Amino acid sequence: MQIGFVGLGHMGGPMAANLLKAGHAVTAFDLVPAALDAAKAAGATLAASPRAAAEGAEVVITMLPAAQHVKAVYLNDDGVLAGVTKGVPLVDSSTIDPATAKLIGEAAGRQGNPFADAPVSGGVVGAQAGTLTFMVGADEALFETLRPVLSGMGKNMVRCGETGTGQIAKICNNLLLGISMIGVAEAMKLGETLGIDPTKLAGILNTSTGRCWSSDTCNPYPGIIETAPASRGYSGGFGADLMLKDLGLAVDAARGAKQPVFMGALAQQLYQSMSQQGLGGLDFSGIIKLYAKQQNEQ
Amino acid sequence: MQIGFVGLGHMGGPMAANLLKAGHAVTAFDLVPAALDAAKAAGATLAASPRAAAEGAEVVITMLPAAQHVKAVYLNDDGVLAGVTKGVPLVDSSTIDPATAKLIGEAAGRQGNPFADAPVSGGVVGAQAGTLTFMVGADEALFETLRPVLSGMGKNMVRCGETGTGQIAKICNNLLLGISMIGVAEAMKLGETLGIDPTKLAGILNTSTGRCWSSDTCNPYPGIIETAPASRGYSGGFGADLMLKDLGLAVDAARGAKQPVFMGALAQQLYQSMSQQGLGGLDFSGIIKLYAKQQNEQ
Amino acid sequence: MQIGFVGLGHMGGPMAANLLKAGHAVTAFDLVPAALDAAKAAGATLAASPRAAAEGAEVVITMLPAAQHVKAVYLNDDGVLAGVTKGVPLVDSSTIDPATAKLIGEAAGRQGNPFADAPVSGGVVGAQAGTLTFMVGADEALFETLRPVLSGMGKNMVRCGETGTGQIAKICNNLLLGISMIGVAEAMKLGETLGIDPTKLAGILNTSTGRCWSSDTCNPYPGIIETAPASRGYSGGFGADLMLKDLGLAVDAARGAKQPVFMGALAQQLYQSMSQQGLGGLDFSGIIKLYAKQQNEQ
Amino acid sequence: MQIGFVGLGHMGGPMAANLLKAGHAVTAFDLVPAALDAAKAAGATLAASPRAAAEGAEVVITMLPAAQHVKAVYLNDDGVLAGVTKGVPLVDSSTIDPATAKLIGEAAGRQGNPFADAPVSGGVVGAQAGTLTFMVGADEALFETLRPVLSGMGKNMVRCGETGTGQIAKICNNLLLGISMIGVAEAMKLGETLGIDPTKLAGILNTSTGRCWSSDTCNPYPGIIETAPASRGYSGGFGADLMLKDLGLAVDAARGAKQPVFMGALAQQLYQSMSQQGLGGLDFSGIIKLYAKQQNEQ
């Protein structure tokens, strides 16, 4: 298939490369020359604009940092909507607010292009390995159309409902994840301070009502889970600054809906404090460092 | 075995009955006449005081509402320590602060009685069915001694470390549980408000990094999990007022240790608000009601 | 003086009327016909666009609901910058984020128009009475130029620093105000519940280290301060939904600056809860209603 | 007058000395020999127990660290109640929970001794200078009886209501104080980060709706208020660990009354974090240090 791809960063780069490996033809665009070079080396044809990437494509996929980029890439004069053939499906895998996803979907719909929001989980590792999970907001027919394309980049595709619901699912999951990670950090740190062996405590949590992904798979206490970022200096996971971005999306969406999210807002501030201390590049489980005793002179 | 049992309430009553069923002889004490009547009907011998219940016992088990009761039952003139034979092991299954557990353990130790703190999870249902989990703070030898007795009342016995660590494990688990339940409530309610189908959202959370017991087993949104309290009007689970008590123990223990627990403290206030609204008798997953839109006149 | 005025709502309407009373000529624009009618009745000349209102003006003043309106009014093709004579000073009295204020200031500066952000405090009552306080972000010279114009609408003009600092001052003040009001609500409600006479308690707070505007002038407990909204059913003050907007600006600005604001974020969620309960139109001191005991059936 | 005085620490020592200067005879007790030596040097007669200090006294005054000490000093076999003459008034100036104050009051009442709780504000400086404020829980008659005695140690005496209300007033004030100080810290720090001059910002807060004692008298930003602890390295004010103790009393009293205090609980955790970082000995306005940017290696 002929695929237009816009956004070749840490996520988009390997995703496009996997599409090429799966036998698709990819016409790619990014603002960063080095990203273009890498895509070319992987076998992509380069385009001079999002519009050019979309021209002649049978599917267009975008993977961008934030809502303002998505708006620009789709709606500008040299954007995707200006170039794409009527009827061609469009997929945005960026993580953005649901309202912008719906807005893009409506603009696409008005000119006859079906649009799906399809944010991912799995991170850079999943993007490289082709094992991402896609949370897809699309009608049944579009979802079935996209499945073979997405399967070139990921293992699981979940249809969440109509346009925008992919983003809703993503931010609700990460809202809960951001909170439960801090819950685990507080529980582990309290237990350690009170004198229980952390490994013992984690064993109990993981077989009791406290069990959760943040405890049994990504425990923030070093040495509990061999494969967790905590056991390798909090490197190589899901960065705290990315969690901060996603909590911002969740809290903002809640504001727009007049829905209080007490714990979510506090979680956001705690990751913000972590970021302010220069630790935003660590895996988000590094939040446990905020709870460490320090020795300051007074 | 000859077992002294003090505290025959909603938990202790069925626990004592299960010991009788398992073939033990039980001498029981409680302040409430009706509780004594029930124990007698189940086959227990009645005692006139904790001291009398402990006299001649080969093991003494206590199950009481709070630390002040545990102190009185063990340390008063007519208490367990005054009646028990030297060398006989003592087990307290109440949920109390770790410091009091250690204090009782030391008092018992001074007169030659090994002491274990062994709080439980599983609730009234588990107490009746004999399927409780015991989190035991005891040395290896004592733990092995107690195992056959505890197995008359529960299915899982976990040794957490020395005296006090059973209580530490319990309050750390419930700290995390209290937080993660609110995290699920915020995520489910935000998703619903933004327009995703709650069943769909729960399905995604439960297969993603948000998964946790509070979502996949006790989801607070009605109708998601058939067997969860939320699907039967929040009745018959773990009462919000009990969660409030346990969070109080955790936050107080953290205070004593100068360990901040930001999320735990906020969770405590949220359950306190739930309780203030007259909802403290509901399962703690009813916290989701705090997030419902209301129509007040202004 | 010939003044262009854009935005004739609850605040802007009376502000324009006061300029007319002070002897200025006003050319006014608003999207709402009724607002234009009122301005005409007060003696204003009507304009067909922000651009038209700015043409020929010696000063242009804008008073708009939010940043998106400010951007449109200044930057659109029929906007203020397209119509205004080079060198004419511009004043925006809307409450918006400091970054947008700076952006408008830069755009104005590029075409030779000095720009001041000058948000106000004093509310509708102050706008009508001409007793507003202006927090002005402008250089010394511009501030002195604007002083006589602003004095037609207010009593106090404070220069806060360069462009954007008026907005910073406003949101920092309201961040503190939103927090301290909740602090007073918690203190008054706790005291009442514990059994001290609320009037006695307020008297002590107001002569002790707890004293603050939220206690001694706008106490949220009914009957303490005769003139406070709490003593007239929380009507006629500073609406909770406006406080919610300003806390949103403060928390967003903090996010942009990676500055944690733990209490500010929690305050925002509490006003959001108040708003969700249908109470957002009350004075923000009505937050005390969140702390009232309720009788729900379980 | 013949005064029994128990508790000669940083506060009680100078208070007793001021009573001696005012011409009273003081019989004093403390557990610490150095405190007794100082009292003797100031002219006090020493007693061997609280009971002995109370024997023959016309008024008994106590100033102790916490509720457990108050209980022991009044109720033990060698305590105040065992030694005091019937009818002699008793005054406790410790800061403790209202429930314990009532309990002591009832025990005293049963044996015919009127009891007042009279916690103070003003700190060590006020204790030395004799300028304390007393918040008194006592009936009118007792209050008038005590006034001349208390005036030897302080300048202001406020009757708050019946027994216990002195403590209620104290903890409600300090709940509000602890919150508003953090509010000021967040507002000042946000303003600084966004680029307004801190002195300018403080000037605006202090003449606007944000004004409060924490801003206009004890501003946490260094250099704003010459006489504030912030301008001398946060030394010599009201220690963060004392604020932490008082917030603990407030939050615990709220728990007992099922009254949520969301902001109070978060404030408590923030001071707890400050204390954990080894800064608990600084003035509580040092909480602003939690908001400082740090440079950690990742």
PDB file of N, CA, C and O in Angstrom, chain A residues 154-176:
ATOM      1  N   GLY A 154       2.038  -2.664  15.098  1.00  0.00           N
ATOM      2  CA  GLY A 154       1.673  -3.038  16.461  1.00  0.00           C
ATOM      3  C   GLY A 154       1.042  -4.403  16.529  1.00  0.00           C
ATOM      4  O   GLY A 154       0.778  -5.039  15.516  1.00  0.00           O
ATOM      5  N   LYS A 155       0.805  -4.838  17.764  1.00  0.00           N
ATOM      6  CA  LYS A 155       0.240  -6.168  17.966  1.00  0.00           C
ATOM      7  C   LYS A 155      -1.226  -6.140  18.339  1.00  0.00           C
ATOM      8  O   LYS A 155      -1.986  -7.049  18.020  1.00  0.00           O
ATOM      9  N   ASN A 156      -1.617  -5.092  19.094  1.00  0.00           N
ATOM     10  CA  ASN A 156      -3.006  -5.035  19.537  1.00  0.00           C
ATOM     11  C   ASN A 156      -3.688  -3.790  19.015  1.00  0.00           C
ATOM     12  O   ASN A 156      -3.138  -2.700  19.075  1.00  0.00           O
ATOM     13  N   MET A 157      -4.889  -3.986  18.504  1.00  0.00           N
ATOM     14  CA  MET A 157      -5.700  -2.854  18.078  1.00  0.00           C
ATOM     15  C   MET A 157      -7.017  -2.958  18.814  1.00  0.00           C
ATOM     16  O   MET A 157      -7.705  -3.977  18.718  1.00  0.00           O
ATOM     17  N   VAL A 158      -7.358  -1.914  19.571  1.00  0.00           N
ATOM     18  CA  VAL A 158      -8.619  -1.920  20.311  1.00  0.00           C
ATOM     19  C   VAL A 158      -9.481  -0.804  19.786  1.00  0.00           C
ATOM     20  O   VAL A 158      -9.066   0.354  19.763  1.00  0.00           O
ATOM     21  N   ARG A 159     -10.680  -1.126  19.382  1.00  0.00           N
ATOM     22  CA  ARG A 159     -11.607  -0.081  18.967  1.00  0.00           C
ATOM     23  C   ARG A 159     -12.309   0.450  20.211  1.00  0.00           C
ATOM     24  O   ARG A 159     -12.928  -0.307  20.968  1.00  0.00           O
ATOM     25  N   CYS A 160     -12.204   1.749  20.446  1.00  0.00           N
ATOM     26  CA  CYS A 160     -12.729   2.363  21.676  1.00  0.00           C
ATOM     27  C   CYS A 160     -14.086   3.010  21.465  1.00  0.00           C
ATOM     28  O   CYS A 160     -14.755   3.373  22.432  1.00  0.00           O
ATOM     29  N   GLY A 161     -14.508   3.197  20.224  1.00  0.00           N
ATOM     30  CA  GLY A 161     -15.765   3.893  19.932  1.00  0.00           C
ATOM     31  C   GLY A 161     -15.527   4.856  18.784  1.00  0.00           C
ATOM     32  O   GLY A 161     -14.608   4.665  17.996  1.00  0.00           O
ATOM     33  N   GLU A 162     -16.361   5.891  18.717  1.00  0.00           N
ATOM     34  CA  GLU A 162     -16.275   6.847  17.605  1.00  0.00           C
ATOM     35  C   GLU A 162     -15.047   7.757  17.743  1.00  0.00           C
ATOM     36  O   GLU A 162     -14.309   7.672  18.728  1.00  0.00           O
ATOM     37  N   THR A 163     -14.858   8.651  16.787  1.00  0.00           N
ATOM     38  CA  THR A 163     -13.704   9.560  16.759  1.00  0.00           C
ATOM     39  C   THR A 163     -13.543  10.291  18.098  1.00  0.00           C
ATOM     40  O   THR A 163     -14.506  10.809  18.644  1.00  0.00           O
ATOM     41  N   GLY A 164     -12.345  10.301  18.599  1.00  0.00           N
ATOM     42  CA  GLY A 164     -12.041  10.973  19.862  1.00  0.00           C
ATOM     43  C   GLY A 164     -11.907   9.989  21.015  1.00  0.00           C
ATOM     44  O   GLY A 164     -11.222  10.273  22.001  1.00  0.00           O
ATOM     45  N   THR A 165     -12.542   8.827  20.893  1.00  0.00           N
ATOM     46  CA  THR A 165     -12.531   7.892  22.035  1.00  0.00           C
ATOM     47  C   THR A 165     -11.176   7.206  22.213  1.00  0.00           C
ATOM     48  O   THR A 165     -10.856   6.761  23.314  1.00  0.00           O
ATOM     49  N   GLY A 166     -10.390   7.150  21.155  1.00  0.00           N
ATOM     50  CA  GLY A 166      -9.036   6.631  21.319  1.00  0.00           C
ATOM     51  C   GLY A 166      -8.245   7.523  22.275  1.00  0.00           C
ATOM     52  O   GLY A 166      -7.588   7.045  23.199  1.00  0.00           O
ATOM     53  N   GLN A 167      -8.350   8.829  22.053  1.00  0.00           N
ATOM     54  CA  GLN A 167      -7.661   9.778  22.937  1.00  0.00           C
ATOM     55  C   GLN A 167      -8.236   9.724  24.348  1.00  0.00           C
ATOM     56  O   GLN A 167      -7.494   9.829  25.331  1.00  0.00           O
ATOM     57  N   ILE A 168      -9.537   9.589  24.474  1.00  0.00           N
ATOM     58  CA  ILE A 168     -10.148   9.516  25.807  1.00  0.00           C
ATOM     59  C   ILE A 168      -9.598   8.306  26.556  1.00  0.00           C
ATOM     60  O   ILE A 168      -9.213   8.399  27.730  1.00  0.00           O
ATOM     61  N   ALA A 169      -9.563   7.168  25.875  1.00  0.00           N
ATOM     62  CA  ALA A 169      -9.052   5.952  26.516  1.00  0.00           C
ATOM     63  C   ALA A 169      -7.606   6.145  26.975  1.00  0.00           C
ATOM     64  O   ALA A 169      -7.228   5.784  28.089  1.00  0.00           O
ATOM     65  N   LYS A 170      -6.813   6.746  26.098  1.00  0.00           N
ATOM     66  CA  LYS A 170      -5.400   6.945  26.419  1.00  0.00           C
ATOM     67  C   LYS A 170      -5.225   7.835  27.648  1.00  0.00           C
ATOM     68  O   LYS A 170      -4.457   7.510  28.566  1.00  0.00           O
ATOM     69  N   ILE A 171      -5.921   8.982  27.693  1.00  0.00           N
ATOM     70  CA  ILE A 171      -5.683   9.902  28.810  1.00  0.00           C
ATOM     71  C   ILE A 171      -6.300   9.374  30.099  1.00  0.00           C
ATOM     72  O   ILE A 171      -5.759   9.601  31.172  1.00  0.00           O
ATOM     73  N   CYS A 172      -7.401   8.634  29.996  1.00  0.00           N
ATOM     74  CA  CYS A 172      -7.974   8.052  31.221  1.00  0.00           C
ATOM     75  C   CYS A 172      -7.042   6.975  31.778  1.00  0.00           C
ATOM     76  O   CYS A 172      -6.836   6.886  32.996  1.00  0.00           O
ATOM     77  N   ASN A 173      -6.484   6.158  30.897  1.00  0.00           N
ATOM     78  CA  ASN A 173      -5.538   5.136  31.369  1.00  0.00           C
ATOM     79  C   ASN A 173      -4.323   5.790  32.032  1.00  0.00           C
ATOM     80  O   ASN A 173      -3.899   5.390  33.115  1.00  0.00           O
ATOM     81  N   ASN A 174      -3.794   6.827  31.388  1.00  0.00           N
ATOM     82  CA  ASN A 174      -2.583   7.423  31.934  1.00  0.00           C
ATOM     83  C   ASN A 174      -2.853   8.266  33.180  1.00  0.00           C
ATOM     84  O   ASN A 174      -1.984   8.399  34.045  1.00  0.00           O
ATOM     85  N   LEU A 175      -4.064   8.791  33.296  1.00  0.00           N
ATOM     86  CA  LEU A 175      -4.471   9.437  34.553  1.00  0.00           C
ATOM     87  C   LEU A 175      -4.388   8.424  35.684  1.00  0.00           C
ATOM     88  O   LEU A 175      -3.770   8.674  36.735  1.00  0.00           O
ATOM     89  N   LEU A 176      -4.989   7.272  35.476  1.00  0.00           N
ATOM     90  CA  LEU A 176      -4.962   6.220  36.502  1.00  0.00           C
ATOM     91  C   LEU A 176      -3.537   5.734  36.756  1.00  0.00           C
ATOM     92  O   LEU A 176      -3.120   5.551  37.902  1.00  0.00           O
TER      93      LEU A 176
END
